[in-house]
């Protein structure tokens, strides 16, 4: 029987709005009856509540910073981070956590400090190859590499999202290979087909719907997709479902080309029903960093969980998975060759790869992925 006061503390330098991995981990722990509630510390943003119950047993506490309105220069960012860290460490001390769970590198120093002060075991959950992230350069990259090198061995458990990243961490830091917990969905939804997205965009049943799902931003082939689909044959539609810095570009193309569409992001509970409208899912992460090179994104798994075959770039982790199940297309490097591929895809091709996607979906089981983490937290009860 668990002590009703015991909890697991998650630390996230984020306003905690779209953190699907966190929610899945919390649900697994609560379902295993390891603790009765989970506390998540994030950062407050205007328009959000400082205290929020995301769902039963999962409580978010967003930390309000006095320095929050300071400029975004590096020196001021350092003061903001210090204030956030000290406030969280103090609050962690008032909880009774069996584990402190650091999401991404930004949260690792906070977890390590809590361990040094209070003795709590910690999990380092690297959501990507943290020091090799896209856009990280200069002194920020040096700080990230130095911090991770100094602190990673303080973690009692390390989790990563792909085999390639696990191998990288083990080789570079000479540590035991981290556990791989891929970002697979909790469970596939019903196999019922839906025309919801088609109706919203005015796409006919006989036309082919290519769906891009997620962040509409740099490093994800957004501009390339718009260029190529603006020249695609009749009956090929590209739908962007999401949000991000390149929304304006997509809007511009959608106004000029009737086969390019933009749909605002939907709640997580509606993603699957929209996915089932698609014929092909698009997951074209670009090779612009080592983190992207070794990525195995959750959007790939979301598509396959709904038996939607995928188009991917030639990145090793993704290629290995897609080839194993014959569940999609590896995109050629030039715009002309991509255009030829898009124009050549027909219903028979989609059905062949759909069968592969169905086989892949049968292997995507979050309950299997999360076993090492659940076992670690269970051991924390008696520590």
Short mmCIF file of C-alpha atoms in Angstrom, two decimals:
data_model
loop_
_atom_site.label_atom_id
_atom_site.label_comp_id
_atom_site.label_asym_id
_atom_site.label_seq_id
_atom_site.Cartn_x
_atom_site.Cartn_y
_atom_site.Cartn_z
CA UNK A 1 0.00 0.00 0.00
CA UNK A 2 1.45 3.36 -1.04
CA UNK A 3 1.84 6.31 1.30
CA UNK A 4 -0.75 8.86 0.13
CA UNK A 5 1.76 11.65 0.68
CA UNK A 6 4.43 10.17 -1.59
CA UNK A 7 4.76 11.68 -5.03
CA UNK A 8 6.97 11.85 -8.09
CA UNK A 9 8.19 15.31 -9.03
CA UNK A 10 8.71 16.22 -12.68
CA UNK A 11 10.78 19.29 -13.56
CA UNK A 12 10.30 20.93 -16.94
CA UNK A 13 11.55 24.32 -18.21
CA UNK A 14 8.27 24.72 -20.07
CA UNK A 15 4.80 26.17 -19.47
CA UNK A 16 3.45 22.58 -19.63
CA UNK A 17 0.88 22.87 -22.41
CA UNK A 18 1.63 20.21 -25.04
CA UNK A 19 3.82 17.73 -23.17
CA UNK A 20 2.45 14.39 -24.37
CA UNK A 21 5.44 12.33 -23.14
CA UNK A 22 5.02 13.70 -19.63
CA UNK A 23 1.31 12.85 -19.59
CA UNK A 24 1.96 9.28 -20.80
CA UNK A 25 4.63 8.73 -18.15
CA UNK A 26 2.37 10.08 -15.43
CA UNK A 27 -0.56 7.90 -16.48
CA UNK A 28 1.64 4.80 -16.42
CA UNK A 29 2.87 5.52 -12.89
CA UNK A 30 -0.61 6.29 -11.58
CA UNK A 31 -2.03 3.16 -13.23
CA UNK A 32 0.69 1.08 -11.53
CA UNK A 33 -0.44 2.52 -8.16
CA UNK A 34 3.11 3.53 -7.30
CA UNK A 35 1.98 6.95 -6.07
CA UNK A 36 -1.42 8.60 -5.81
CA UNK A 37 -0.44 11.94 -7.30
CA UNK A 38 2.31 13.45 -9.44
CA UNK A 39 3.59 17.03 -9.20
CA UNK A 40 4.98 18.84 -12.24
CA UNK A 41 7.00 22.03 -11.85
CA UNK A 42 7.12 24.25 -14.93
CA UNK A 43 7.38 27.93 -15.71
CA UNK A 44 4.49 30.40 -15.69
CA UNK A 45 3.42 32.24 -18.83
CA UNK A 46 0.83 34.97 -19.15
CA UNK A 47 -2.66 33.56 -19.57
CA UNK A 48 -1.90 30.30 -17.76
CA UNK A 49 -2.83 29.25 -14.25
CA UNK A 50 -0.08 28.88 -11.68
CA UNK A 51 -1.83 25.77 -10.33
CA UNK A 52 -3.64 23.38 -12.67
CA UNK A 53 -4.86 19.79 -12.53
CA UNK A 54 -4.20 18.40 -16.02
CA UNK A 55 -6.10 15.24 -15.18
CA UNK A 56 -6.84 13.29 -11.99
CA UNK A 57 -3.64 12.85 -10.01
CA UNK A 58 -1.49 15.05 -12.28
CA UNK A 59 -0.93 18.51 -10.80
CA UNK A 60 1.03 21.29 -12.53
CA UNK A 61 2.65 24.12 -10.58
CA UNK A 62 3.94 26.90 -12.84
CA UNK A 63 6.61 29.02 -11.19
CA UNK A 64 6.07 32.78 -11.44
CA UNK A 65 9.38 34.65 -11.85
CA UNK A 66 10.01 38.21 -10.68
CA UNK A 67 12.63 38.37 -13.42
CA UNK A 68 10.21 37.07 -16.05
CA UNK A 69 9.96 40.38 -17.92
CA UNK A 70 13.69 40.94 -18.10
CA UNK A 71 15.31 40.98 -21.61
CA UNK A 72 16.26 37.73 -23.33
CA UNK A 73 19.99 38.46 -23.35
CA UNK A 74 22.11 35.59 -22.08
CA UNK A 75 23.10 37.30 -18.80
CA UNK A 76 19.45 38.03 -17.94
CA UNK A 77 18.41 34.53 -18.99
CA UNK A 78 20.96 33.18 -16.52
CA UNK A 79 19.37 35.17 -13.67
CA UNK A 80 15.89 33.97 -14.68
CA UNK A 81 17.13 30.38 -14.69
CA UNK A 82 18.76 30.78 -11.28
CA UNK A 83 15.55 32.18 -9.76
CA UNK A 84 13.47 29.38 -11.31
CA UNK A 85 15.90 26.69 -10.14
CA UNK A 86 16.13 27.88 -6.53
CA UNK A 87 12.36 28.21 -6.21
CA UNK A 88 11.82 24.69 -7.51
CA UNK A 89 14.51 23.11 -5.32
CA UNK A 90 12.94 24.74 -2.27
CA UNK A 91 9.48 23.45 -3.23
CA UNK A 92 10.78 19.96 -4.00
CA UNK A 93 12.10 19.82 -0.44
CA UNK A 94 8.54 20.32 0.85
CA UNK A 95 7.23 17.36 -1.17
CA UNK A 96 7.93 13.70 -0.37
CA UNK A 97 9.13 12.50 -3.78
CA UNK A 98 10.33 8.98 -4.38
CA UNK A 99 11.88 10.24 -7.64
CA UNK A 100 12.74 13.61 -9.18
CA UNK A 101 12.31 13.42 -12.95
CA UNK A 102 14.29 15.93 -15.07
CA UNK A 103 12.85 16.53 -18.51
CA UNK A 104 15.62 17.63 -20.87
CA UNK A 105 19.01 19.11 -20.02
CA UNK A 106 17.64 22.42 -18.68
CA UNK A 107 16.04 20.58 -15.77
CA UNK A 108 19.00 18.33 -14.93
CA UNK A 109 20.91 20.82 -12.70
CA UNK A 110 17.74 21.39 -10.64
CA UNK A 111 17.28 17.65 -10.14
CA UNK A 112 20.94 17.15 -9.22
CA UNK A 113 20.79 19.99 -6.68
CA UNK A 114 17.66 18.44 -5.15
CA UNK A 115 19.49 15.12 -4.92
CA UNK A 116 22.52 16.68 -3.24
CA UNK A 117 20.35 18.56 -0.72
CA UNK A 118 17.71 15.94 0.01
CA UNK A 119 18.97 12.61 -1.32
CA UNK A 120 16.15 12.02 -3.83
CA UNK A 121 16.98 9.65 -6.73
CA UNK A 122 16.72 11.31 -10.14
CA UNK A 123 15.77 10.37 -13.69
CA UNK A 124 17.29 12.22 -16.64
CA UNK A 125 14.80 12.05 -19.53
CA UNK A 126 16.61 13.35 -22.64
CA UNK A 127 13.87 14.21 -25.13
CA UNK A 128 16.46 14.52 -27.91
CA UNK A 129 20.25 14.59 -28.25
CA UNK A 130 20.34 17.50 -25.85
CA UNK A 131 23.74 19.09 -26.55
CA UNK A 132 23.40 18.70 -30.34
CA UNK A 133 20.01 20.36 -30.74
CA UNK A 134 19.17 22.35 -33.83
CA UNK A 135 20.04 26.02 -33.34
CA UNK A 136 22.28 25.47 -30.31
CA UNK A 137 25.63 27.14 -30.94
CA UNK A 138 28.36 29.31 -29.47
CA UNK A 139 28.56 29.79 -25.72
CA UNK A 140 25.10 28.23 -25.19
CA UNK A 141 26.29 25.02 -26.80
CA UNK A 142 29.50 25.05 -24.73
CA UNK A 143 27.44 25.55 -21.56
CA UNK A 144 25.11 22.70 -22.52
CA UNK A 145 27.96 20.29 -23.24
CA UNK A 146 29.83 21.22 -20.06
CA UNK A 147 26.70 20.91 -17.90
CA UNK A 148 25.71 17.53 -19.27
CA UNK A 149 29.26 16.16 -19.05
CA UNK A 150 29.54 17.21 -15.40
CA UNK A 151 26.10 16.08 -14.24
CA UNK A 152 24.97 13.10 -16.30
CA UNK A 153 26.64 10.55 -14.01
CA UNK A 154 24.63 11.95 -11.09
CA UNK A 155 21.47 10.58 -12.67
CA UNK A 156 20.26 7.27 -11.26
CA UNK A 157 18.34 6.46 -14.44
CA UNK A 158 18.73 7.84 -17.98
CA UNK A 159 16.08 7.56 -20.68
CA UNK A 160 16.39 8.52 -24.36
CA UNK A 161 14.11 8.33 -27.38
CA UNK A 162 16.06 6.29 -29.95
CA UNK A 163 18.70 3.59 -30.16
CA UNK A 164 21.08 5.91 -31.99
CA UNK A 165 20.91 8.48 -29.20
CA UNK A 166 21.39 5.74 -26.56
CA UNK A 167 24.54 4.57 -28.37
CA UNK A 168 25.81 8.16 -28.63
CA UNK A 169 25.42 8.81 -24.89
CA UNK A 170 27.06 5.53 -23.97
CA UNK A 171 30.01 6.11 -26.30
CA UNK A 172 30.63 9.81 -25.60
CA UNK A 173 30.22 9.73 -21.81
CA UNK A 174 31.36 6.12 -21.27
CA UNK A 175 28.29 5.29 -19.25
CA UNK A 176 25.99 2.25 -19.29
CA UNK A 177 23.67 2.39 -22.28
CA UNK A 178 20.56 4.43 -21.37
CA UNK A 179 17.12 2.88 -21.62
CA UNK A 180 15.28 3.65 -24.86
CA UNK A 181 11.69 4.79 -24.35
CA UNK A 182 10.34 5.77 -27.75
CA UNK A 183 7.56 8.32 -28.10
CA UNK A 184 4.93 5.84 -29.20
CA UNK A 185 1.24 6.66 -28.56
CA UNK A 186 -0.55 5.32 -25.52
CA UNK A 187 -2.70 3.14 -27.76
CA UNK A 188 -4.03 3.16 -31.28
CA UNK A 189 -7.51 4.54 -31.56
CA UNK A 190 -10.36 2.75 -33.30
CA UNK A 191 -9.77 1.68 -36.88
CA UNK A 192 -12.91 3.52 -37.94
CA UNK A 193 -12.28 5.71 -40.98
CA UNK A 194 -13.30 9.35 -40.88
CA UNK A 195 -13.68 12.08 -43.48
CA UNK A 196 -13.56 14.91 -40.93
CA UNK A 197 -10.41 16.58 -42.28
CA UNK A 198 -11.41 16.05 -45.90
CA UNK A 199 -14.73 17.78 -45.34
CA UNK A 200 -13.06 20.66 -43.51
CA UNK A 201 -10.67 21.25 -46.42
CA UNK A 202 -13.03 20.38 -49.27
CA UNK A 203 -10.99 17.40 -50.46
CA UNK A 204 -12.82 14.72 -52.43
CA UNK A 205 -12.79 11.03 -51.50
CA UNK A 206 -10.92 10.08 -54.68
CA UNK A 207 -8.18 12.66 -54.12
CA UNK A 208 -5.01 11.86 -52.18
CA UNK A 209 -4.52 13.68 -48.87
CA UNK A 210 -0.95 14.16 -47.64
CA UNK A 211 -0.94 15.31 -44.01
CA UNK A 212 1.78 17.22 -42.19
CA UNK A 213 1.12 17.12 -38.44
CA UNK A 214 2.90 19.11 -35.75
CA UNK A 215 5.19 22.11 -35.41
CA UNK A 216 5.27 24.24 -38.55
CA UNK A 217 8.80 25.53 -38.19
CA UNK A 218 12.37 25.45 -39.51
CA UNK A 219 14.15 22.14 -40.01
CA UNK A 220 11.00 20.29 -41.05
CA UNK A 221 10.93 20.80 -44.85
CA UNK A 222 7.96 23.20 -44.70
CA UNK A 223 9.18 25.50 -47.48
CA UNK A 224 10.18 22.57 -49.66
CA UNK A 225 6.79 20.91 -49.27
CA UNK A 226 5.00 24.13 -50.23
CA UNK A 227 7.21 24.60 -53.30
CA UNK A 228 6.75 21.06 -54.52
CA UNK A 229 3.01 20.73 -53.88
CA UNK A 230 2.40 24.03 -55.66
CA UNK A 231 3.46 22.14 -58.79
CA UNK A 232 1.86 18.76 -58.02
CA UNK A 233 -0.63 17.06 -60.29
CA UNK A 234 -4.34 17.51 -59.80
CA UNK A 235 -5.81 15.48 -56.96
CA UNK A 236 -2.77 15.74 -54.65
CA UNK A 237 -3.56 17.79 -51.55
CA UNK A 238 -1.20 18.85 -48.76
CA UNK A 239 -2.74 19.70 -45.38
CA UNK A 240 -0.74 21.33 -42.58
CA UNK A 241 -2.28 20.63 -39.18
CA UNK A 242 -0.38 22.42 -36.42
CA UNK A 243 1.22 25.67 -35.35
CA UNK A 244 4.58 27.42 -35.51
CA UNK A 245 6.83 30.13 -36.88
CA UNK A 246 6.19 29.29 -40.54
CA UNK A 247 2.40 29.46 -40.38
CA UNK A 248 2.52 32.70 -42.39
CA UNK A 249 4.36 31.01 -45.24
CA UNK A 250 1.81 28.19 -45.32
CA UNK A 251 -1.06 30.70 -45.30
CA UNK A 252 0.49 32.50 -48.27
CA UNK A 253 0.74 29.30 -50.30
CA UNK A 254 -2.76 28.15 -49.29
CA UNK A 255 -4.25 31.39 -50.58
CA UNK A 256 -2.55 30.96 -53.95
CA UNK A 257 -2.78 27.19 -54.45
CA UNK A 258 -6.08 25.36 -53.82
CA UNK A 259 -4.35 22.04 -53.07
CA UNK A 260 -2.42 23.44 -50.06
CA UNK A 261 -4.40 23.84 -46.84
CA UNK A 262 -3.78 25.05 -43.30
CA UNK A 263 -5.75 23.80 -40.28
CA UNK A 264 -5.09 25.09 -36.77
CA UNK A 265 -3.71 22.70 -34.17
CA UNK A 266 -6.27 20.50 -32.43
CA UNK A 267 -6.29 19.06 -28.87
CA UNK A 268 -4.39 15.75 -28.48
CA UNK A 269 -7.69 13.90 -28.16
CA UNK A 270 -8.61 14.92 -31.73
CA UNK A 271 -5.31 14.12 -33.44
CA UNK A 272 -6.14 10.48 -34.21
CA UNK A 273 -9.50 11.23 -35.84
CA UNK A 274 -7.87 13.82 -38.09
CA UNK A 275 -5.03 11.44 -38.94
CA UNK A 276 -7.48 8.80 -40.11
CA UNK A 277 -8.60 11.19 -42.86
CA UNK A 278 -5.12 11.08 -44.40
CA UNK A 279 -3.73 8.77 -47.05
CA UNK A 280 -0.07 9.62 -46.40
CA UNK A 281 1.61 11.14 -43.35
CA UNK A 282 4.59 13.46 -43.85
CA UNK A 283 7.50 13.47 -41.41
CA UNK A 284 10.36 15.22 -43.22
CA UNK A 285 12.80 16.13 -40.46
CA UNK A 286 15.89 17.71 -42.07
CA UNK A 287 19.46 16.67 -41.39
CA UNK A 288 20.46 19.99 -39.81
CA UNK A 289 21.84 18.67 -36.51
CA UNK A 290 23.03 15.43 -34.93
CA UNK A 291 19.87 15.45 -32.81
CA UNK A 292 17.66 15.46 -35.91
CA UNK A 293 19.92 12.92 -37.64
CA UNK A 294 19.27 10.41 -34.83
CA UNK A 295 15.64 11.39 -34.21
CA UNK A 296 12.67 9.06 -34.03
CA UNK A 297 9.81 11.57 -33.71
CA UNK A 298 6.45 10.89 -32.12
CA UNK A 299 4.63 12.14 -35.26
CA UNK A 300 6.04 9.15 -37.13
CA UNK A 301 4.58 6.79 -34.55
CA UNK A 302 1.27 8.68 -34.42
CA UNK A 303 0.81 8.17 -38.16
CA UNK A 304 1.67 4.48 -38.05
CA UNK A 305 -0.54 3.87 -35.01
CA UNK A 306 -3.47 4.91 -37.20
CA UNK A 307 -2.23 2.77 -40.12
CA UNK A 308 -1.23 5.82 -42.17
CA UNK A 309 1.94 5.15 -44.23
CA UNK A 310 4.64 7.81 -44.00
CA UNK A 311 7.05 9.82 -46.11
CA UNK A 312 10.41 10.37 -44.39
CA UNK A 313 13.82 11.84 -45.16
CA UNK A 314 16.91 9.64 -45.35
CA UNK A 315 17.71 9.65 -41.61
CA UNK A 316 19.09 6.36 -40.18
CA UNK A 317 16.77 5.68 -37.24
CA UNK A 318 13.65 6.44 -39.25
CA UNK A 319 14.84 4.61 -42.37
CA UNK A 320 15.60 1.48 -40.35
CA UNK A 321 12.10 1.44 -38.89
CA UNK A 322 10.29 2.17 -42.16
CA UNK A 323 12.29 -0.42 -44.08
CA UNK A 324 11.70 -3.07 -41.42
CA UNK A 325 7.94 -2.77 -41.84
CA UNK A 326 7.73 -1.53 -45.46
CA UNK A 327 5.40 1.21 -44.25
CA UNK A 328 6.39 4.24 -46.29
CA UNK A 329 8.53 6.14 -48.75
CA UNK A 330 12.06 7.51 -48.31
CA UNK A 331 12.07 10.92 -49.96
CA UNK A 332 14.72 11.68 -52.64
CA UNK A 333 16.94 14.76 -52.16
CA UNK A 334 15.84 17.07 -55.00
CA UNK A 335 12.58 18.94 -55.50
CA UNK A 336 12.11 17.43 -58.96
CA UNK A 337 12.50 13.86 -57.71
CA UNK A 338 10.15 14.56 -54.78
CA UNK A 339 7.58 15.97 -57.20
CA UNK A 340 7.85 12.84 -59.34
CA UNK A 341 7.34 10.67 -56.26
CA UNK A 342 4.26 12.60 -55.13
CA UNK A 343 2.72 12.46 -58.60
CA UNK A 344 3.45 8.73 -58.90
CA UNK A 345 1.78 7.63 -55.66
CA UNK A 346 -1.52 5.87 -56.32
CA UNK A 347 -4.13 3.95 -54.37
CA UNK A 348 -2.38 0.60 -54.86
CA UNK A 349 0.90 1.98 -53.46
CA UNK A 350 -0.92 3.41 -50.47
CA UNK A 351 -2.65 0.11 -49.74
CA UNK A 352 0.63 -1.82 -49.87
CA UNK A 353 2.32 0.52 -47.39
CA UNK A 354 -0.84 0.74 -45.31
CA UNK A 355 -0.52 -2.99 -44.64
CA UNK A 356 3.04 -2.37 -43.47
CA UNK A 357 1.81 0.45 -41.26
CA UNK A 358 -0.73 -1.90 -39.69
CA UNK A 359 2.06 -4.37 -38.88
CA UNK A 360 4.16 -1.57 -37.39
CA UNK A 361 1.21 -0.40 -35.30
CA UNK A 362 0.96 -3.82 -33.68
CA UNK A 363 4.48 -3.36 -32.25
CA UNK A 364 3.86 0.13 -30.86
CA UNK A 365 2.92 -0.46 -27.24
CA UNK A 366 3.59 2.29 -24.72
CA UNK A 367 3.07 -0.12 -21.83
CA UNK A 368 6.07 -2.13 -23.08
CA UNK A 369 8.21 0.97 -23.73
CA UNK A 370 7.76 2.42 -20.25
CA UNK A 371 8.57 -0.75 -18.23
CA UNK A 372 12.14 0.32 -17.22
CA UNK A 373 10.85 3.65 -15.88
CA UNK A 374 7.95 2.09 -13.97
CA UNK A 375 10.30 -0.48 -12.44
CA UNK A 376 12.75 2.24 -11.39
CA UNK A 377 9.98 4.26 -9.71
CA UNK A 378 8.64 1.15 -8.00
CA UNK A 379 12.09 0.53 -6.52
CA UNK A 380 12.02 4.12 -5.25
CA UNK A 381 9.17 3.27 -2.86
CA UNK A 382 11.38 1.07 -0.75
CA UNK A 383 14.58 3.12 -1.03
#
